[in-house]
PDB file of C-alpha atoms in Angstrom:
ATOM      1  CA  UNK A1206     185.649  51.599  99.580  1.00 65.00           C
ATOM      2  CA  UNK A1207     185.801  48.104  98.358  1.00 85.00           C
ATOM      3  CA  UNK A1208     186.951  45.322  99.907  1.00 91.00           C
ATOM      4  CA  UNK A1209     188.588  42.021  98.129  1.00 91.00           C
ATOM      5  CA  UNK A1210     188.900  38.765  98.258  1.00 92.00           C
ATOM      6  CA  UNK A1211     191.968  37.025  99.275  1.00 88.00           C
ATOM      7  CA  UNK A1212     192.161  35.740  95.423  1.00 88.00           C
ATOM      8  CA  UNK A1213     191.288  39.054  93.651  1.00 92.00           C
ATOM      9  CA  UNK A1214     194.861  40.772  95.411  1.00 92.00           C
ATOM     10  CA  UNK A1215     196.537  40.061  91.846  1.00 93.00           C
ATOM     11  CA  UNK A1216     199.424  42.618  90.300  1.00 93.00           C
ATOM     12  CA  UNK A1217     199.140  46.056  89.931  1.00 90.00           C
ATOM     13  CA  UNK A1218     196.296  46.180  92.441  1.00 92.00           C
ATOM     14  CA  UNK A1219     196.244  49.452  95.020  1.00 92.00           C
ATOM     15  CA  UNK A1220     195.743  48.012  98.320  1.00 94.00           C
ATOM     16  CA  UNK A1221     195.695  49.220 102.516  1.00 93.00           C
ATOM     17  CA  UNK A1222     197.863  46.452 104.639  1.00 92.00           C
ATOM     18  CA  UNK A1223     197.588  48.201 108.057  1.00 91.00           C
ATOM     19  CA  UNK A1224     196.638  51.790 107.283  1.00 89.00           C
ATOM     20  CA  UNK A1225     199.408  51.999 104.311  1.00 90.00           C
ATOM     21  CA  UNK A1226     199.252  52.206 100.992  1.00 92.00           C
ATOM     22  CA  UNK A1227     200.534  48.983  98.769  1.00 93.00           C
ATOM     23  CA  UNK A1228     201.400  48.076  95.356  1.00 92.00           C
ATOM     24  CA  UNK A1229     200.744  44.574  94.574  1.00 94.00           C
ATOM     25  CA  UNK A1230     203.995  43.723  92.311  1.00 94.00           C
ATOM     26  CA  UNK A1231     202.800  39.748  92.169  1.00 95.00           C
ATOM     27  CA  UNK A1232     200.757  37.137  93.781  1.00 94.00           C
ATOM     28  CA  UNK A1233     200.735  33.466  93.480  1.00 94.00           C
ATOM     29  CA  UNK A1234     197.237  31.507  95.007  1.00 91.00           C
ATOM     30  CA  UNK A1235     198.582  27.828  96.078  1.00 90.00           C
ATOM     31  CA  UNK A1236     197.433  25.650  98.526  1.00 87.00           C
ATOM     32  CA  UNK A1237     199.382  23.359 100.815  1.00 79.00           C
ATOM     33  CA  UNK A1238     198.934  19.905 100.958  1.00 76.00           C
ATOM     34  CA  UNK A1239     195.103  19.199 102.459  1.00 79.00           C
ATOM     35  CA  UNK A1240     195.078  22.628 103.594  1.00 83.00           C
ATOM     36  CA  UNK A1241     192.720  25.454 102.637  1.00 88.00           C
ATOM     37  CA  UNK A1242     193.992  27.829  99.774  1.00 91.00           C
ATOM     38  CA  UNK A1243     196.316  30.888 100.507  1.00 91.00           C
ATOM     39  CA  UNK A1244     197.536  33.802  98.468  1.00 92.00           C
ATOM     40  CA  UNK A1245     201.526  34.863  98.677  1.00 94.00           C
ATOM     41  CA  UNK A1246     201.873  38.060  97.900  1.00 95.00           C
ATOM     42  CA  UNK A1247     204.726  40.748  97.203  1.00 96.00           C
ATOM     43  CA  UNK A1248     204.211  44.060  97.278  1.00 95.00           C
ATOM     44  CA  UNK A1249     205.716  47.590  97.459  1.00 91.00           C
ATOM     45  CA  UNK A1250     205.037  50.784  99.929  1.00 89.00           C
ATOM     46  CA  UNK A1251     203.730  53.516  98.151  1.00 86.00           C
ATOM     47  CA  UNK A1252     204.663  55.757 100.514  1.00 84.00           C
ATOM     48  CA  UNK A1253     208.017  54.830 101.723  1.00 81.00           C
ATOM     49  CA  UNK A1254     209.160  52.449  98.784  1.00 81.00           C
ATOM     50  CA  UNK A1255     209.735  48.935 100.813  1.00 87.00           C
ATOM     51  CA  UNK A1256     208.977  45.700 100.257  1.00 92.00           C
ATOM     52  CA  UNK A1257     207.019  43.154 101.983  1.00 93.00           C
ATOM     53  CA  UNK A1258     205.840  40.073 101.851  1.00 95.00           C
ATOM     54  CA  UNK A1259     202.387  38.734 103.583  1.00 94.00           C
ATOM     55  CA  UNK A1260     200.414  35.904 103.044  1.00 93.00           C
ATOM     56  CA  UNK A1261     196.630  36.267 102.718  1.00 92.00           C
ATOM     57  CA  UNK A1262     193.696  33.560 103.612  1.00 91.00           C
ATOM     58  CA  UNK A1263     190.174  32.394 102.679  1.00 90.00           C
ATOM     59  CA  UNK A1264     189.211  34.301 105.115  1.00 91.00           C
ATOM     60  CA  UNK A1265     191.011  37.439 104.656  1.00 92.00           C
ATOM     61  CA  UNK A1266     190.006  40.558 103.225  1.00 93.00           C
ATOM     62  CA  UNK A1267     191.581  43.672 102.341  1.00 94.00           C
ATOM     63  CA  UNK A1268     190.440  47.117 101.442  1.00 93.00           C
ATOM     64  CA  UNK A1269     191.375  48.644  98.097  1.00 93.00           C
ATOM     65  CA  UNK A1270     193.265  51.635  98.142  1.00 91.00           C
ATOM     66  CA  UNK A1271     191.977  55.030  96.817  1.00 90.00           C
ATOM     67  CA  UNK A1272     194.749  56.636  94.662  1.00 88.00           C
ATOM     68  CA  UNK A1273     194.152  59.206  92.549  1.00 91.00           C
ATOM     69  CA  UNK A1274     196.711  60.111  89.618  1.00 91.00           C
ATOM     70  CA  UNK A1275     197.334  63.215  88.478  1.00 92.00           C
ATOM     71  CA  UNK A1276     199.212  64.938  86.188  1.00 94.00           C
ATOM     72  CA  UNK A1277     201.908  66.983  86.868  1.00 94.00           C
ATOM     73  CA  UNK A1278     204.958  69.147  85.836  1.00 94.00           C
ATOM     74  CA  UNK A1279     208.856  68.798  87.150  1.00 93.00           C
ATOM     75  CA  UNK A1280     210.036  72.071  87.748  1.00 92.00           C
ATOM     76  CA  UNK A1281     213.883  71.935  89.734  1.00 90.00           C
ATOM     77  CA  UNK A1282     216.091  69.408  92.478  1.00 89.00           C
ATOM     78  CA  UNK A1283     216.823  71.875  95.589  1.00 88.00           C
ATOM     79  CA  UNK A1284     218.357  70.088  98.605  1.00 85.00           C
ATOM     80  CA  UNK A1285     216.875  66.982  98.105  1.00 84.00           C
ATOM     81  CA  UNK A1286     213.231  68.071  97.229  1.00 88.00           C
ATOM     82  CA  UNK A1287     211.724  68.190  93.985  1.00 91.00           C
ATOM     83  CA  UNK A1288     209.516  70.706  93.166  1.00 92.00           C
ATOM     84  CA  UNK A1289     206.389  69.708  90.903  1.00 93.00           C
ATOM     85  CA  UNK A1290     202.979  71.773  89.785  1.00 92.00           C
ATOM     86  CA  UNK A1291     199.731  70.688  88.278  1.00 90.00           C
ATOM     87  CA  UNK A1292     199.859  70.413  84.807  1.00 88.00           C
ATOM     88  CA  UNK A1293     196.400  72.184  84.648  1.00 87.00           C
ATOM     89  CA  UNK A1294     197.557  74.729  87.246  1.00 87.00           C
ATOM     90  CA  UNK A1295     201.401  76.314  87.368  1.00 87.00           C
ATOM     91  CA  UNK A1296     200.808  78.093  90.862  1.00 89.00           C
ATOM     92  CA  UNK A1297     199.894  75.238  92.910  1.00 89.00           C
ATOM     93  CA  UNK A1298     203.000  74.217  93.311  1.00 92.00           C
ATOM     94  CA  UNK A1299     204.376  70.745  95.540  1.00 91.00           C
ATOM     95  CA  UNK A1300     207.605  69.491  97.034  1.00 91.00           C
ATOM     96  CA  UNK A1301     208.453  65.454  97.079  1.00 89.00           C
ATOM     97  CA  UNK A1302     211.083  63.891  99.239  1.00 87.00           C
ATOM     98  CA  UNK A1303     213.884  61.989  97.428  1.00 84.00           C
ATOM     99  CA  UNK A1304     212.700  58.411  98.622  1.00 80.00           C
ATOM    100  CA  UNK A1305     209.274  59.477  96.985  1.00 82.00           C
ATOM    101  CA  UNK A1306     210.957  60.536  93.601  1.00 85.00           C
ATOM    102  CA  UNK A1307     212.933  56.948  93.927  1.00 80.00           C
ATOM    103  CA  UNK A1308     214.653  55.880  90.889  1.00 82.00           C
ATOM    104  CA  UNK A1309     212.852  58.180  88.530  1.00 84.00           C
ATOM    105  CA  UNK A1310     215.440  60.668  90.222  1.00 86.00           C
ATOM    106  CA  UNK A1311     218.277  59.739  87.465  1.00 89.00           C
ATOM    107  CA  UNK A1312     215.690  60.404  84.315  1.00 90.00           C
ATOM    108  CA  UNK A1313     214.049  64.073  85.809  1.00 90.00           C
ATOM    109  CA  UNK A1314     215.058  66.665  83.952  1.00 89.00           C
ATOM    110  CA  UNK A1315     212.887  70.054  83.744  1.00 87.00           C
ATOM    111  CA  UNK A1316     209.603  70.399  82.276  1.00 89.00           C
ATOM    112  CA  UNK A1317     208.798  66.764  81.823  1.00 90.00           C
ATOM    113  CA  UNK A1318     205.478  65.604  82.468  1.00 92.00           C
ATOM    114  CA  UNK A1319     204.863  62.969  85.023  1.00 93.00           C
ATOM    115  CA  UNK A1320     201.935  61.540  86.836  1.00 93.00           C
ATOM    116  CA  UNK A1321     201.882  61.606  90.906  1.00 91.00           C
ATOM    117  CA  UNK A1322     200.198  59.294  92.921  1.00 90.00           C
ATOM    118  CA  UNK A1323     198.186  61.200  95.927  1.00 91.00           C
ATOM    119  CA  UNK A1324     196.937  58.912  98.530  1.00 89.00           C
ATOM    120  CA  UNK A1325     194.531  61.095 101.288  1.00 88.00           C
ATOM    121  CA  UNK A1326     195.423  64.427  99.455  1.00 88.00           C
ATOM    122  CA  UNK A1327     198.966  63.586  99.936  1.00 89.00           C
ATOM    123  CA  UNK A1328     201.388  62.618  96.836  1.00 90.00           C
ATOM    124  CA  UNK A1329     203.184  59.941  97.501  1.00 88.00           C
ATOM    125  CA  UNK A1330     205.061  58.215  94.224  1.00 86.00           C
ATOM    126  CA  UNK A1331     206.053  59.650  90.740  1.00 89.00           C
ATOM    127  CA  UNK A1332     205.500  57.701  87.637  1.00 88.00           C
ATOM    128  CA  UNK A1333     207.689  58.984  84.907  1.00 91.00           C
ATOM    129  CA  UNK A1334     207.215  57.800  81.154  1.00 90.00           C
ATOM    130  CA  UNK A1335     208.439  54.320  80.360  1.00 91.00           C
ATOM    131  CA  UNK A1336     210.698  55.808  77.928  1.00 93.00           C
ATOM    132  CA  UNK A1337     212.291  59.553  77.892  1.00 92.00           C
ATOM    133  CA  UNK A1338     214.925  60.960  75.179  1.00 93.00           C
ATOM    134  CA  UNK A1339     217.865  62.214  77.177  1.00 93.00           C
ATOM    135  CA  UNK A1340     221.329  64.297  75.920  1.00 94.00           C
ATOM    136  CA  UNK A1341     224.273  62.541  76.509  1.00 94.00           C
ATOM    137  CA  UNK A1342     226.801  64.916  78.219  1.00 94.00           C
ATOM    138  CA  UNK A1343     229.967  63.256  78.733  1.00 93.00           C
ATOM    139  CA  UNK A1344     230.947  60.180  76.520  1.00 90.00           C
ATOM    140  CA  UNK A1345     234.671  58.468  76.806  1.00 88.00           C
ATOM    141  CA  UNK A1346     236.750  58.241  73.358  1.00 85.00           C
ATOM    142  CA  UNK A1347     236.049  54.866  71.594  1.00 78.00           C
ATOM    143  CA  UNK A1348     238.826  52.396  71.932  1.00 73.00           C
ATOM    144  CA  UNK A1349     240.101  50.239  69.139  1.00 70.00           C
ATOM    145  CA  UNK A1350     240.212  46.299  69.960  1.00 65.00           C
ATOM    146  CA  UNK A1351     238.129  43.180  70.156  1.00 58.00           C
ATOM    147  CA  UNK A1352     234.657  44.906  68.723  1.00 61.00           C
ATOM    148  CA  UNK A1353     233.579  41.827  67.401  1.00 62.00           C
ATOM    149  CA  UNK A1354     230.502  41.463  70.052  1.00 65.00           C
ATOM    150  CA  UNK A1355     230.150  44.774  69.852  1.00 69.00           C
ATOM    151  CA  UNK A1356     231.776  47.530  72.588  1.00 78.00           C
ATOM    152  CA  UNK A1357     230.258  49.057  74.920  1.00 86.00           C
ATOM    153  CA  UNK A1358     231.130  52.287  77.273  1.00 88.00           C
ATOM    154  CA  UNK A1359     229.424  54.146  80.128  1.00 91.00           C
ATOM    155  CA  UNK A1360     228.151  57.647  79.128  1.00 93.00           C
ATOM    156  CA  UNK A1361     226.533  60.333  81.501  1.00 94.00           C
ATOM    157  CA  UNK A1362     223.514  61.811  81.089  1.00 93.00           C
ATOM    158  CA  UNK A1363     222.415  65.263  81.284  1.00 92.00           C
ATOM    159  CA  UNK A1364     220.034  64.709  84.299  1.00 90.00           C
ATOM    160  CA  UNK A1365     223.483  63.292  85.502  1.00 90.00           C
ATOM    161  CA  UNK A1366     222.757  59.247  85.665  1.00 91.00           C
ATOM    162  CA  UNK A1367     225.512  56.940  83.829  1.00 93.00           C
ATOM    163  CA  UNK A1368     224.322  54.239  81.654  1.00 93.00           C
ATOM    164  CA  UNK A1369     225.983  51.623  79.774  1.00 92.00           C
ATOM    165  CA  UNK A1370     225.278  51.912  75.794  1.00 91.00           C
ATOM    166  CA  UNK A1371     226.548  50.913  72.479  1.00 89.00           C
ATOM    167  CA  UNK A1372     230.557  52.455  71.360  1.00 86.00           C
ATOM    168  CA  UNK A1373     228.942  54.525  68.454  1.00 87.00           C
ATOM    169  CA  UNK A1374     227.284  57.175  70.664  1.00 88.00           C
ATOM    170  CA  UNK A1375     228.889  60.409  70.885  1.00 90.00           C
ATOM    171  CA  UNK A1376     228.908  63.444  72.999  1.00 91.00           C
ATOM    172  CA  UNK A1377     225.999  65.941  72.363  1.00 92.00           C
ATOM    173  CA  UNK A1378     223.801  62.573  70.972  1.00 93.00           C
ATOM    174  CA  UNK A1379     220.339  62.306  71.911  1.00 94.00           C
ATOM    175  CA  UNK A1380     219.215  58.823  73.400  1.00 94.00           C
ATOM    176  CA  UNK A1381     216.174  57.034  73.991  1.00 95.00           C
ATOM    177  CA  UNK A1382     216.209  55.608  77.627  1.00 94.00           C
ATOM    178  CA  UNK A1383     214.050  52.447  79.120  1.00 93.00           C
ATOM    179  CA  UNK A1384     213.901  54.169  82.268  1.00 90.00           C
ATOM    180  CA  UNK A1385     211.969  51.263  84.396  1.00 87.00           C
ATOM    181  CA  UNK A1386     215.366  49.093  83.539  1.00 89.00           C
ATOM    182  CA  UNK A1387     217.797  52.238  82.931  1.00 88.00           C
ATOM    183  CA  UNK A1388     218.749  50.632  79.665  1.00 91.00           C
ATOM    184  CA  UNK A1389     219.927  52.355  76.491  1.00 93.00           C
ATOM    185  CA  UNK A1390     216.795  51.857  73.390  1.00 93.00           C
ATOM    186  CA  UNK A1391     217.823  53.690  70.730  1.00 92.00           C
ATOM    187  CA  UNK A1392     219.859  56.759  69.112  1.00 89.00           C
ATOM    188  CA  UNK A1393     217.438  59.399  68.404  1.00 86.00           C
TER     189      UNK A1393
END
């Protein structure tokens, strides 16, 4: 297992902070006035989705985590588990708790292909793609006024989220989806 430095914790790193799992979202190496050098860092559970905040030293080191990412299939939602199987094999079959899933709940729908973190033969976190083509289900009449910026009316989804996009979409349209901001893209 290797260890780093307190400068080489940078984003996206995989890293143990007291026998969890952490995502390094960003760091910033400063030093205070005649003092030695320190590393502020932000960084996410894997495991149970939190934030945190530590501060790491010259001194420190920390141990790299070992997560292994695998691909995998959504099968169905039941009572607030979601039921996955490896993509290479349909019968082993896994459950995830909804704070796993996180916000890549609202995009899910079935048969999409995801990749799950496992940390100590465990999975922990879903990454979904970055953008997914979703049917709209339910989309509000356009109304006639001031257009001139261009409207814009909330629409829901067919894995049931409700996201803001442009007055031209209609019912039964399919929509590309930025699904790390839960923006609308494009009409597909």
């Amino acid at each position: 297992m290797a260890m780093l430095d307190y400068n080489d914790i940078t984003p996206k790193k995989l890293i143990i902070v007291d026998g969890e799992p952490y995502e390094v979202l960003s760091s910033w190496v400063f030093r205070k006035q005649q003092r030695k050098p320190v590393n502020q860092v932000k960084m996410r559970n894997l495991k149970t989705g939190s934030m945190a905040e530590q501060t790491f030293h010259v001194s420190d080191k920390v141990e790299e985590a070992e997560v292994e990412t695998r691909p995998a299939i959504f099968i169905y939602e039941r009572g607030g588990e979601w039921w996955f199987n490896e993509a290479s094999d349909k019968s082993k079959r896994f459950p995830l708790e909804e704070e796993r899933v996180g916000d890549a709940s609202k995009f899910l729908k079935g048969n999409t292909q995801v990749d799950v973190r496992w940390f100590e033969g465990e999975p922990i976190q879903v990454k979904i793609p970055i953008k997914m083509e979703l049917k709209v289900t339910e989309a509000p009449p356009n109304t006639r006024g001031n257009t001139a910026q261009g409207g814009d009316k909330v629409v829901k989804l067919e894995t049931g989220a409700a996201i803001t996009v442009p007055m031209f979409v209609e019912e039964g349209d399919v929509i590309r989806v930025n699904t790390e901001t839960g923006e609308y893209v494009e009409r597909v």
